[in-house]
mmCIF file of C-alpha atoms in Angstrom:
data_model
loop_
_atom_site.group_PDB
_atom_site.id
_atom_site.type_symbol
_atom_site.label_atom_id
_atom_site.label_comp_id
_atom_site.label_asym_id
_atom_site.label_seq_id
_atom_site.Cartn_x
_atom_site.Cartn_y
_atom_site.Cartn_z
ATOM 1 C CA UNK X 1 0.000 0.000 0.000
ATOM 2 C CA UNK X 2 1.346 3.503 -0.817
ATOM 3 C CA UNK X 3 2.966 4.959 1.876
ATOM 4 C CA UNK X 4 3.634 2.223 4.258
ATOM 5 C CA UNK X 5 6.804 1.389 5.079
ATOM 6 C CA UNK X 6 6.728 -1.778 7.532
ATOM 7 C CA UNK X 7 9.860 -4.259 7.297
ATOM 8 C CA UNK X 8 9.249 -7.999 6.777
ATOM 9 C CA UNK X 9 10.043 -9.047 10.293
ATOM 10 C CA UNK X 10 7.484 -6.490 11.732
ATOM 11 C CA UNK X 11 4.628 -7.700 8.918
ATOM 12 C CA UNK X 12 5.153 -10.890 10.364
ATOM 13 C CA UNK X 13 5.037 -10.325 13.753
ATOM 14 C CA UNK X 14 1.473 -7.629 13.173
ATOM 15 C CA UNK X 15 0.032 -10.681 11.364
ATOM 16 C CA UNK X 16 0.634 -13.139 13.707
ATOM 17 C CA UNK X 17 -0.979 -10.995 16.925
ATOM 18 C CA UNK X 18 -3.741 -10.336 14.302
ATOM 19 C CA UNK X 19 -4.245 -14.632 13.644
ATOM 20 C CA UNK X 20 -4.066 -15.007 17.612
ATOM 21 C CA UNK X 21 -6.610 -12.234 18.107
ATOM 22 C CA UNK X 22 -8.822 -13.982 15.308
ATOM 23 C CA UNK X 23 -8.807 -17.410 17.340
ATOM 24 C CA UNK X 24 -9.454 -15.878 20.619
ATOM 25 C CA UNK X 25 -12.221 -13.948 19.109
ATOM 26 C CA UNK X 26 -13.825 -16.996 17.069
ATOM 27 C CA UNK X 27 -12.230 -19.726 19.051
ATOM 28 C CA UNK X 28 -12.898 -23.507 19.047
ATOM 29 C CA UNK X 29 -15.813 -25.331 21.273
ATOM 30 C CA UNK X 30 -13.991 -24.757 24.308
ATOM 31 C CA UNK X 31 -13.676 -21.111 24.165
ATOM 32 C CA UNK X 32 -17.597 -20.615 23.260
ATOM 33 C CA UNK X 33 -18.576 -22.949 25.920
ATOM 34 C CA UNK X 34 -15.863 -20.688 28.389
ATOM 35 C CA UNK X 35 -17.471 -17.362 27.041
ATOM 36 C CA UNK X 36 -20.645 -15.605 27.775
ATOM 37 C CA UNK X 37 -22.949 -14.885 30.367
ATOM 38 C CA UNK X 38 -21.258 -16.662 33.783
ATOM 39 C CA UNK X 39 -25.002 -17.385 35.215
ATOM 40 C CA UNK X 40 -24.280 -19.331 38.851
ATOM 41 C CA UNK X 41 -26.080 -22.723 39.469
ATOM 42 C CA UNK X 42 -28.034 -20.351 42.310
ATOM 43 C CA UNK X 43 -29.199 -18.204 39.910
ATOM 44 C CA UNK X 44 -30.389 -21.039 37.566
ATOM 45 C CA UNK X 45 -32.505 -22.844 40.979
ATOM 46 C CA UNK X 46 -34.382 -19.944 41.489
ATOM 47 C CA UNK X 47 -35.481 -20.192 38.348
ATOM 48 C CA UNK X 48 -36.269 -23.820 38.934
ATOM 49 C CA UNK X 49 -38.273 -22.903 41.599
ATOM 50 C CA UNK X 50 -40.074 -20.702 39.521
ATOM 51 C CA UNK X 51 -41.328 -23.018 37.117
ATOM 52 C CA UNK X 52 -42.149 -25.245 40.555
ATOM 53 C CA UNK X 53 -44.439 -23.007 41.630
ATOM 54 C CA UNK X 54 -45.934 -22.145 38.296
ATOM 55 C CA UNK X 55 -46.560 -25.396 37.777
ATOM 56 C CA UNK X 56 -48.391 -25.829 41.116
ATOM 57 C CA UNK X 57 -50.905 -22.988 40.004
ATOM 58 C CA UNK X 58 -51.546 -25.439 36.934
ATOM 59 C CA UNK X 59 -51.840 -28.507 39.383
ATOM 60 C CA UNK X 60 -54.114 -26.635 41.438
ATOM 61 C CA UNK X 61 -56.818 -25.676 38.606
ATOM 62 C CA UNK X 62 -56.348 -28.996 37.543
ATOM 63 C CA UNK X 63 -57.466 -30.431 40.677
ATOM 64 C CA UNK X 64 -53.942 -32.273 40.923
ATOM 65 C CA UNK X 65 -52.130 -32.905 44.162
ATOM 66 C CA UNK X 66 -48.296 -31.749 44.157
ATOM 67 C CA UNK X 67 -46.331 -34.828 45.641
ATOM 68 C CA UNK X 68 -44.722 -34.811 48.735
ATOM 69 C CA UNK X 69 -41.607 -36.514 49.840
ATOM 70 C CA UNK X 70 -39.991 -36.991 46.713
ATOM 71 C CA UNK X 71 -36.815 -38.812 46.401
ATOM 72 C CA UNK X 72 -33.556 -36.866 46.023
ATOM 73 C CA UNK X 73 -30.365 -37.477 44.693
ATOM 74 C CA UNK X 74 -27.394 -37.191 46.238
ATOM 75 C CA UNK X 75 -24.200 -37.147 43.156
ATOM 76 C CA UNK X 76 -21.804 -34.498 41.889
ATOM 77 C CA UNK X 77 -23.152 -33.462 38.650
ATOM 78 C CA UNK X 78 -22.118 -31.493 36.216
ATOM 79 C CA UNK X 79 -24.475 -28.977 34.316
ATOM 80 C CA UNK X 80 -24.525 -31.060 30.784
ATOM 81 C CA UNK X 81 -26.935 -33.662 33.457
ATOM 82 C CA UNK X 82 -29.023 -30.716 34.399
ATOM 83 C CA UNK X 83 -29.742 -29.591 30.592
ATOM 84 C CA UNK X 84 -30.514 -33.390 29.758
ATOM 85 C CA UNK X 85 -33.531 -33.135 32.692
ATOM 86 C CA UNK X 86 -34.557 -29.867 31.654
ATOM 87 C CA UNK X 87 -34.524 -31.808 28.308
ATOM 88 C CA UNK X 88 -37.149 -34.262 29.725
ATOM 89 C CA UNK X 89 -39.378 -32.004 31.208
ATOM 90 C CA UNK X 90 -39.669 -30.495 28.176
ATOM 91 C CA UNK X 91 -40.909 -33.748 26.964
ATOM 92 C CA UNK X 92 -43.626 -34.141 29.770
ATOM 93 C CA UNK X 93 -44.725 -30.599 28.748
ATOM 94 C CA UNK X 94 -45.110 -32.031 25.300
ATOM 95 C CA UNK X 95 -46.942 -34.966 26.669
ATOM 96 C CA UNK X 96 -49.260 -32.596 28.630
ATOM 97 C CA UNK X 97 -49.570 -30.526 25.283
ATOM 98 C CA UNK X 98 -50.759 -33.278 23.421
ATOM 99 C CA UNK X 99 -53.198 -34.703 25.809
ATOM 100 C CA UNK X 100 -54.683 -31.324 26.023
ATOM 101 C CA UNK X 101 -55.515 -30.621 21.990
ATOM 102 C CA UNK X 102 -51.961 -28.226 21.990
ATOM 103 C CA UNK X 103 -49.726 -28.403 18.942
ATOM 104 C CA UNK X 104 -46.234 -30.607 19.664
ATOM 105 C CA UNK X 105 -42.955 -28.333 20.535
ATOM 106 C CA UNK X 106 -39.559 -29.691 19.786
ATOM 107 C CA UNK X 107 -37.363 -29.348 22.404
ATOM 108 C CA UNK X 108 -34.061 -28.240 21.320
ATOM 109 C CA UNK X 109 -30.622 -30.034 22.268
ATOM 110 C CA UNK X 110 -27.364 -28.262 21.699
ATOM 111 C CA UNK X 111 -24.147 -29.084 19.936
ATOM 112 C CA UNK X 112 -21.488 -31.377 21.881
ATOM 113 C CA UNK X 113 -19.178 -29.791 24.590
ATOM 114 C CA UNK X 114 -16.971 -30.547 26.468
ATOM 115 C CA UNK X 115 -17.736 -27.992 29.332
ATOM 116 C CA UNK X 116 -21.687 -26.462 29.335
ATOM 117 C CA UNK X 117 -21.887 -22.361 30.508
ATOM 118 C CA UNK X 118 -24.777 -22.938 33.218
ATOM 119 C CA UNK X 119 -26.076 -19.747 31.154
ATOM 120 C CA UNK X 120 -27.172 -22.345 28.920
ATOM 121 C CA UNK X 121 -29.268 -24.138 31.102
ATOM 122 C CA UNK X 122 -30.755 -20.787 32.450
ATOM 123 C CA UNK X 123 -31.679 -20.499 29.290
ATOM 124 C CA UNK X 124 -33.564 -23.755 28.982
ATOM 125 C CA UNK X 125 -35.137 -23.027 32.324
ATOM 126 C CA UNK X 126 -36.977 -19.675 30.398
ATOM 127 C CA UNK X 127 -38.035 -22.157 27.882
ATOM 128 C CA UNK X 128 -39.578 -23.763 30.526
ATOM 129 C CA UNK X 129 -41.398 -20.828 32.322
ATOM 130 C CA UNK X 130 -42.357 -19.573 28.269
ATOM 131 C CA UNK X 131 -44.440 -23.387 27.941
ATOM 132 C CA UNK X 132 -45.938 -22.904 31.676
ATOM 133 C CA UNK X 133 -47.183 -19.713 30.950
ATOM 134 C CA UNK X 134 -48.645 -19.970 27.554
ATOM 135 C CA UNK X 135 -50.598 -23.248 29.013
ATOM 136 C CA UNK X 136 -51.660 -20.780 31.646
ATOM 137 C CA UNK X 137 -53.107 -18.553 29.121
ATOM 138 C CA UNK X 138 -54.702 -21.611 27.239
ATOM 139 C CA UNK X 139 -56.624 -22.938 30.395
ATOM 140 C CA UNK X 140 -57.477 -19.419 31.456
ATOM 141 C CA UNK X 141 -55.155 -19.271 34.682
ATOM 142 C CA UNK X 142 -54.454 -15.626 36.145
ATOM 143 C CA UNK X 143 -52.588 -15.875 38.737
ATOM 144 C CA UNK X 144 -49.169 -14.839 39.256
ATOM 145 C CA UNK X 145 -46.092 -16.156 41.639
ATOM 146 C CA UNK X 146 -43.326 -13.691 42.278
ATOM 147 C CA UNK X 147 -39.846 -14.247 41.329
ATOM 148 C CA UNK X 148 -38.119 -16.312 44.212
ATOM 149 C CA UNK X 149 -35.422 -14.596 45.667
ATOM 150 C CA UNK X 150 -31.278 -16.232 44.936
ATOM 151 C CA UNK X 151 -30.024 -18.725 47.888
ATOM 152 C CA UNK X 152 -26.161 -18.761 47.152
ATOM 153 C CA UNK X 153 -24.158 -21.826 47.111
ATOM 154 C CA UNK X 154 -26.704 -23.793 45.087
ATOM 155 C CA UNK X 155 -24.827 -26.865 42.743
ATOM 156 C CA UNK X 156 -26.282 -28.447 39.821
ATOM 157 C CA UNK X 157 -27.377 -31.536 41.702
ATOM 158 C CA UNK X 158 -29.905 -29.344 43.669
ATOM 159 C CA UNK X 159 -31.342 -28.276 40.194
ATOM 160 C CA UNK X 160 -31.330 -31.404 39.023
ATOM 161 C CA UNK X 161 -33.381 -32.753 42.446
ATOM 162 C CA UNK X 162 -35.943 -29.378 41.625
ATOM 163 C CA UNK X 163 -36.262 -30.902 37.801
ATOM 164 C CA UNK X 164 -36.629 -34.123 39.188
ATOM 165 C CA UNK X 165 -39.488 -33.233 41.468
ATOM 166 C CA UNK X 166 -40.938 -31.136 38.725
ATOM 167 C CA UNK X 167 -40.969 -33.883 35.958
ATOM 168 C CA UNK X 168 -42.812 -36.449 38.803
ATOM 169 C CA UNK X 169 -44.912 -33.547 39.354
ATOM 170 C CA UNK X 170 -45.824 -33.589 35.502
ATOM 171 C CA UNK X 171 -46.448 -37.534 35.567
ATOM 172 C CA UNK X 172 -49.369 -36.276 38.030
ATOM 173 C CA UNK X 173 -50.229 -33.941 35.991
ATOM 174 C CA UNK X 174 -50.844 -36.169 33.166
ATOM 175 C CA UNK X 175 -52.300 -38.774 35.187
ATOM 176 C CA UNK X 176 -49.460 -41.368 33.532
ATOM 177 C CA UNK X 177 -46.120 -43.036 34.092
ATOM 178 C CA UNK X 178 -43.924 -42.067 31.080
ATOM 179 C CA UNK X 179 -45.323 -44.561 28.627
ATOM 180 C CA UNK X 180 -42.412 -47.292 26.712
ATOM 181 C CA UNK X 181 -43.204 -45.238 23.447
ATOM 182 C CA UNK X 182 -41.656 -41.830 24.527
ATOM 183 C CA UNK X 183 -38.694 -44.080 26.355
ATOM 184 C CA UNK X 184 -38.345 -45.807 23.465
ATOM 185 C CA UNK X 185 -37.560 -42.975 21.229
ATOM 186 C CA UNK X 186 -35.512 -41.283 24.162
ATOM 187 C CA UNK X 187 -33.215 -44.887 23.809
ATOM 188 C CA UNK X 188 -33.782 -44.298 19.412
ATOM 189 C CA UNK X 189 -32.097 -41.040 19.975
ATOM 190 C CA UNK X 190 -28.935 -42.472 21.801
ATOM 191 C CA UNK X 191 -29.464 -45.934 19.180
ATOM 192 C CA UNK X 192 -28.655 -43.225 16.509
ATOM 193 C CA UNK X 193 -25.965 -41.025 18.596
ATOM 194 C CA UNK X 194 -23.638 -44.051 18.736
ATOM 195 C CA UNK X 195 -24.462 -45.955 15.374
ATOM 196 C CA UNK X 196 -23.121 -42.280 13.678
ATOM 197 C CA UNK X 197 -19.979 -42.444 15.927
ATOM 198 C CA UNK X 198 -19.010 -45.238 14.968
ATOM 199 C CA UNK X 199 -19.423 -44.761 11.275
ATOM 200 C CA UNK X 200 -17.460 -41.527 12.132
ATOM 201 C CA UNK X 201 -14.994 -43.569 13.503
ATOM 202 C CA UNK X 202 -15.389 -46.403 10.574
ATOM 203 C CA UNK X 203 -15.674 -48.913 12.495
ATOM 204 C CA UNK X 204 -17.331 -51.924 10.876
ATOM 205 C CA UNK X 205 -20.881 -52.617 12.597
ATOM 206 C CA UNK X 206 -21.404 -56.127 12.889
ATOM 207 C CA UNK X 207 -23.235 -56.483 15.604
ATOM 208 C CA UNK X 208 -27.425 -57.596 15.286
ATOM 209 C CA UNK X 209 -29.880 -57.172 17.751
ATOM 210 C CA UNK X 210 -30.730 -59.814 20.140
ATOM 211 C CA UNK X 211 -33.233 -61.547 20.700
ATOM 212 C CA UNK X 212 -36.326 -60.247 21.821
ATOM 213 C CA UNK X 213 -37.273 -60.731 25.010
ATOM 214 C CA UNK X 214 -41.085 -61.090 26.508
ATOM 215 C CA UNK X 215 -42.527 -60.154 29.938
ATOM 216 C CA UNK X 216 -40.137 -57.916 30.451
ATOM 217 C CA UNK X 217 -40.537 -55.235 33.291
ATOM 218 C CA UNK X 218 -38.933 -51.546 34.262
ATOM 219 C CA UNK X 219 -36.358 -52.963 36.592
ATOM 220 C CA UNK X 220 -34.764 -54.958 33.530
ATOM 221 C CA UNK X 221 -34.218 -52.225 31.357
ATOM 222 C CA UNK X 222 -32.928 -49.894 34.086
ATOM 223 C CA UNK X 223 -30.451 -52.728 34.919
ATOM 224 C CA UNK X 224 -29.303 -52.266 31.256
ATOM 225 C CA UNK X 225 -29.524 -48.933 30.899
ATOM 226 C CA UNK X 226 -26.106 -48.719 33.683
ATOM 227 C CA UNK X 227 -24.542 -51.652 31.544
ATOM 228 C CA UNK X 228 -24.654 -49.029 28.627
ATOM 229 C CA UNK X 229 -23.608 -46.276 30.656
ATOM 230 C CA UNK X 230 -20.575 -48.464 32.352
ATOM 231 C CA UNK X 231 -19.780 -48.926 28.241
ATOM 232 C CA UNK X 232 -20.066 -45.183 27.691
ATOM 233 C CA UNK X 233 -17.536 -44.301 30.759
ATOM 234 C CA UNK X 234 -14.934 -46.581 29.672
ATOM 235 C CA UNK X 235 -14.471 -45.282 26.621
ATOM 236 C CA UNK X 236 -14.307 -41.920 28.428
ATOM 237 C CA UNK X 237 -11.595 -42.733 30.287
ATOM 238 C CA UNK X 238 -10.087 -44.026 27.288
ATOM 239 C CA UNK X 239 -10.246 -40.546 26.039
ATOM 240 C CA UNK X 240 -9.005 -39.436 29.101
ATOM 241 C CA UNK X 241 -12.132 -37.452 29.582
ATOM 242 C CA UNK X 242 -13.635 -37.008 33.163
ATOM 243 C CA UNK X 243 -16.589 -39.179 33.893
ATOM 244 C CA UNK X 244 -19.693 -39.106 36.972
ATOM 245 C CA UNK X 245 -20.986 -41.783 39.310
ATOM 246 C CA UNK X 246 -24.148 -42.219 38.961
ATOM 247 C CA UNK X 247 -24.242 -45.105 42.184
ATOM 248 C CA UNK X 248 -26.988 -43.052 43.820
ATOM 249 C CA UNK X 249 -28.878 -43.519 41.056
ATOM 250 C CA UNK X 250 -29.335 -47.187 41.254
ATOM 251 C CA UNK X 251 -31.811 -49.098 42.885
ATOM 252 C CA UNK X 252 -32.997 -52.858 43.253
ATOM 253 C CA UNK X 253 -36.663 -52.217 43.743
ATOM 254 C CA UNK X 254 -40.097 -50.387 43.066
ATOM 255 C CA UNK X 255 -38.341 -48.907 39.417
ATOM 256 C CA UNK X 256 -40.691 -47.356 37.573
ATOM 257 C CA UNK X 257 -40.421 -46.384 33.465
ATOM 258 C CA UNK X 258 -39.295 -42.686 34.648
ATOM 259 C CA UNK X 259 -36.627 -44.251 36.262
ATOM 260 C CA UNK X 260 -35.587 -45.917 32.915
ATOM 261 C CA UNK X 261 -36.104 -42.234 31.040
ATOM 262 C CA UNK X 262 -33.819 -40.707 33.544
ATOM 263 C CA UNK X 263 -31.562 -43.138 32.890
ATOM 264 C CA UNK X 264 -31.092 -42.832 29.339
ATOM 265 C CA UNK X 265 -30.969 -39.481 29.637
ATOM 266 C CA UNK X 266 -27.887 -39.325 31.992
ATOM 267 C CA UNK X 267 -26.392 -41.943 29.328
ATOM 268 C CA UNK X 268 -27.291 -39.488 26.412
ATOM 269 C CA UNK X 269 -25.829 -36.702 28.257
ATOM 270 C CA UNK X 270 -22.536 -38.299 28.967
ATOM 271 C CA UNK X 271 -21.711 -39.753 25.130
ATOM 272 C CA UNK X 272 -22.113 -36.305 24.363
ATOM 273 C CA UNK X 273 -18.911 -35.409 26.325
ATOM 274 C CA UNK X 274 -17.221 -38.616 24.225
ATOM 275 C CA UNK X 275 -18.341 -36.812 21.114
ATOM 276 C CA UNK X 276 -16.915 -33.507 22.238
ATOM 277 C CA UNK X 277 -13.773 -35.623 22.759
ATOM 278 C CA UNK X 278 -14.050 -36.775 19.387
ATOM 279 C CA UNK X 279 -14.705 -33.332 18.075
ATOM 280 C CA UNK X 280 -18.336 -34.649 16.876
ATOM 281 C CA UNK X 281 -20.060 -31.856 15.873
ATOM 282 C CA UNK X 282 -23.630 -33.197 14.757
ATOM 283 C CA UNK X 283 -26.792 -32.554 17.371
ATOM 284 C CA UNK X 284 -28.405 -35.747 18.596
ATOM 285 C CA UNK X 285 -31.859 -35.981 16.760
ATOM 286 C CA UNK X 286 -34.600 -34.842 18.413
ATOM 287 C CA UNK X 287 -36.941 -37.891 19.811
ATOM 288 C CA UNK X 288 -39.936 -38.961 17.469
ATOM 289 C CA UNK X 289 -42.742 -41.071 18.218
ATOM 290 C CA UNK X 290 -42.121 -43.559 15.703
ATOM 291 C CA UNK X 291 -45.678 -45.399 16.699
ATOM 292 C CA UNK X 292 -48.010 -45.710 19.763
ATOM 293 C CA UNK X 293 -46.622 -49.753 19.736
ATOM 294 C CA UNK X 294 -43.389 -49.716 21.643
ATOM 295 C CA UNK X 295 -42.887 -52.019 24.533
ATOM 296 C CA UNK X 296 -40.968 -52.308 27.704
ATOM 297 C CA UNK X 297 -39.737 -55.748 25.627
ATOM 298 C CA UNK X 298 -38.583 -53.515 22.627
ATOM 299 C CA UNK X 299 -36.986 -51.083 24.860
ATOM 300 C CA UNK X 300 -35.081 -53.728 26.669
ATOM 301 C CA UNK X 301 -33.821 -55.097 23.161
ATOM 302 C CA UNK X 302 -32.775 -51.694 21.579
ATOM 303 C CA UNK X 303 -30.722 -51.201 25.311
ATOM 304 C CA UNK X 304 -29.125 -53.951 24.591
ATOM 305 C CA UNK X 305 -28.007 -53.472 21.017
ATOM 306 C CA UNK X 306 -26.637 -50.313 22.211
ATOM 307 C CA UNK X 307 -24.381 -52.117 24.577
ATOM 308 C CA UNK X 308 -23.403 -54.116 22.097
ATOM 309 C CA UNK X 309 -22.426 -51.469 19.787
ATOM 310 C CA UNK X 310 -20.145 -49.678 22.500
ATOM 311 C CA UNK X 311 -18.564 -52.771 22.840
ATOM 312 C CA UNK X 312 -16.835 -52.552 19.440
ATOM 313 C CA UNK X 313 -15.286 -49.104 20.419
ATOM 314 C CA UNK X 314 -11.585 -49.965 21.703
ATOM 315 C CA UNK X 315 -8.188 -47.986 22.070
ATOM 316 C CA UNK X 316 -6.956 -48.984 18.836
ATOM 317 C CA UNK X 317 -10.351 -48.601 16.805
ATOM 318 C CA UNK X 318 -10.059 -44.407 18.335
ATOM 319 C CA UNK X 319 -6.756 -44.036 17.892
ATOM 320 C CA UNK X 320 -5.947 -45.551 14.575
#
């Protein structure tokens, strides 16, 4: 350019601050998920116990009793769990939707990370309060609860536990268990999360389903559902990646098909931190009924495939 007189070495060294300004700017996954909004976990459960007591006004003109003594987890979760049950209440809204002549939403799922800004999952708790109040509107309900105030030193595990109450809450609501069809396509969307990893990978699927069971029952699945998820943490740790216990969890008796859902959340939640190790890109498909037909006995089955899917993921088969 006319008039500018800048020697080599100095062009060099101008462009190179320019390129490292340029990737701090645009930045990979990590530095979007790092970036933002730095919302605290207390911040994000008094909006949780927003949509609680929203809710109740909803229970109330429905003539629905809130439950009491509702079970509560004790793990250290991270806030990619807490977006996966915000996920599910957003299908028991959808459930509530349906059985009340209201159009179907999608609810939306977000790219993998390896790290989630809780801002995100603020964000899915407005999404939330949006659904509550246009039902409101819908069934003619006025009344208002005020903003609770912000208790510091809230974690995500005491989000998740106000979720968790809220999504039984929503069973009651809908007088109905989750049915097998909407677990069923909750297990479709991690079926197709880990058949597309491994064709990522190319790895050679040979595996089949098994054989289909009958008579199966809630507590069968759920068993499963941990095999899959004790599949999905050691290939995390062969990726060096950090990984949850999800012991509390686990139990031996009265499991019920929201246990299962929960379940394959968590699982669904954590291969997405495999695919952020993998630098997977690609959104896990929203669920879709695929018919009214499903099972506990096909859920069982499709578990089971999934397991044996994982099963063909090894050190060499990543690395090479």
């Amino acid at each position: 350019m006319m008039g500018l007189n800048i020697s080599e070495d100095r062009f060099l060294r101008y462009f190179m601050l320019y390129c490292i300004a340029a990737i701090l700017i645009l930045g990979g996954s990590e530095a979007v998920e790092a970036s933002g909004n730095q919302t605290s976990f207390s911040e994000v459960y008094a909006e949780a116990v927003w949509i609680h007591k929203e809710l109740s006004l909803i229970q109330r003109h429905m003539g629905v009793s809130a439950l009491e003594n509702v079970e509560q987890f004790n793990a250290v979760l991270k806030p990619h769990h807490v977006m996966a049950k915000s996920y599910l209440v957003l299908v028991k809204l959808n459930i509530f939707r349906s059985n009340n002549g209201l159009p179907r939403i999608t609810p939306n799922a977000l790219e993998p990370v390896r790290r989630l800004n809780p801002a995100l999952v603020y964000g899915q708790t407005q999404r939330i309060l949006t659904e509550l109040r246009i039902i409101k509107r819908h069934f003619g309900i006025n009344g208002q609860t005020p903003k609770p105030d912000v208790v510091p030193g809230k974690k995500p595990i005491d989000v998740f536990n106000r979720l968790h109450a809220i999504s039984l809450d929503l069973d009651a609501l809908n007088n109905q268990q989750i049915d097998p069809p909407y677990v069923f396509a909750e297990v479709m969307r991690l079926y197709e999360d880990v058949s597309y990893f491994l064709r990522q990978l190319g790895i050679k699927d040979n595996t089949f389903p098994p054989a289909r069971q009958s008579n199966i029952i809630p507590g069968d699945s759920f068993k499963v559902s941990f095999g899959v998820m004790k599949e999905i943490q050691r290939i995390q740790r062969i990726l060096g990646a950090s990984h949850t216990s999800f012991s509390a969890f686990d139990k031996q008796q009265d499991v019920v098909p929201s246990d299962v859902f929960n379940m394959v959340s968590m699982c669904l939640a954590e291969f997405q931190i495999v695919k952020a190790h993998m630098k997977i890109t690609r959104i896990t498909p929203a669920a879709h009924l695929l018919t009214n037909n499903k099972t506990p006995d096909d859920i069982y089955q499709l578990l089971r495939w999934i397991r044996r899917k994982l099963r063909l993921v090894q050190a060499d088969t990543i690395q090479g």
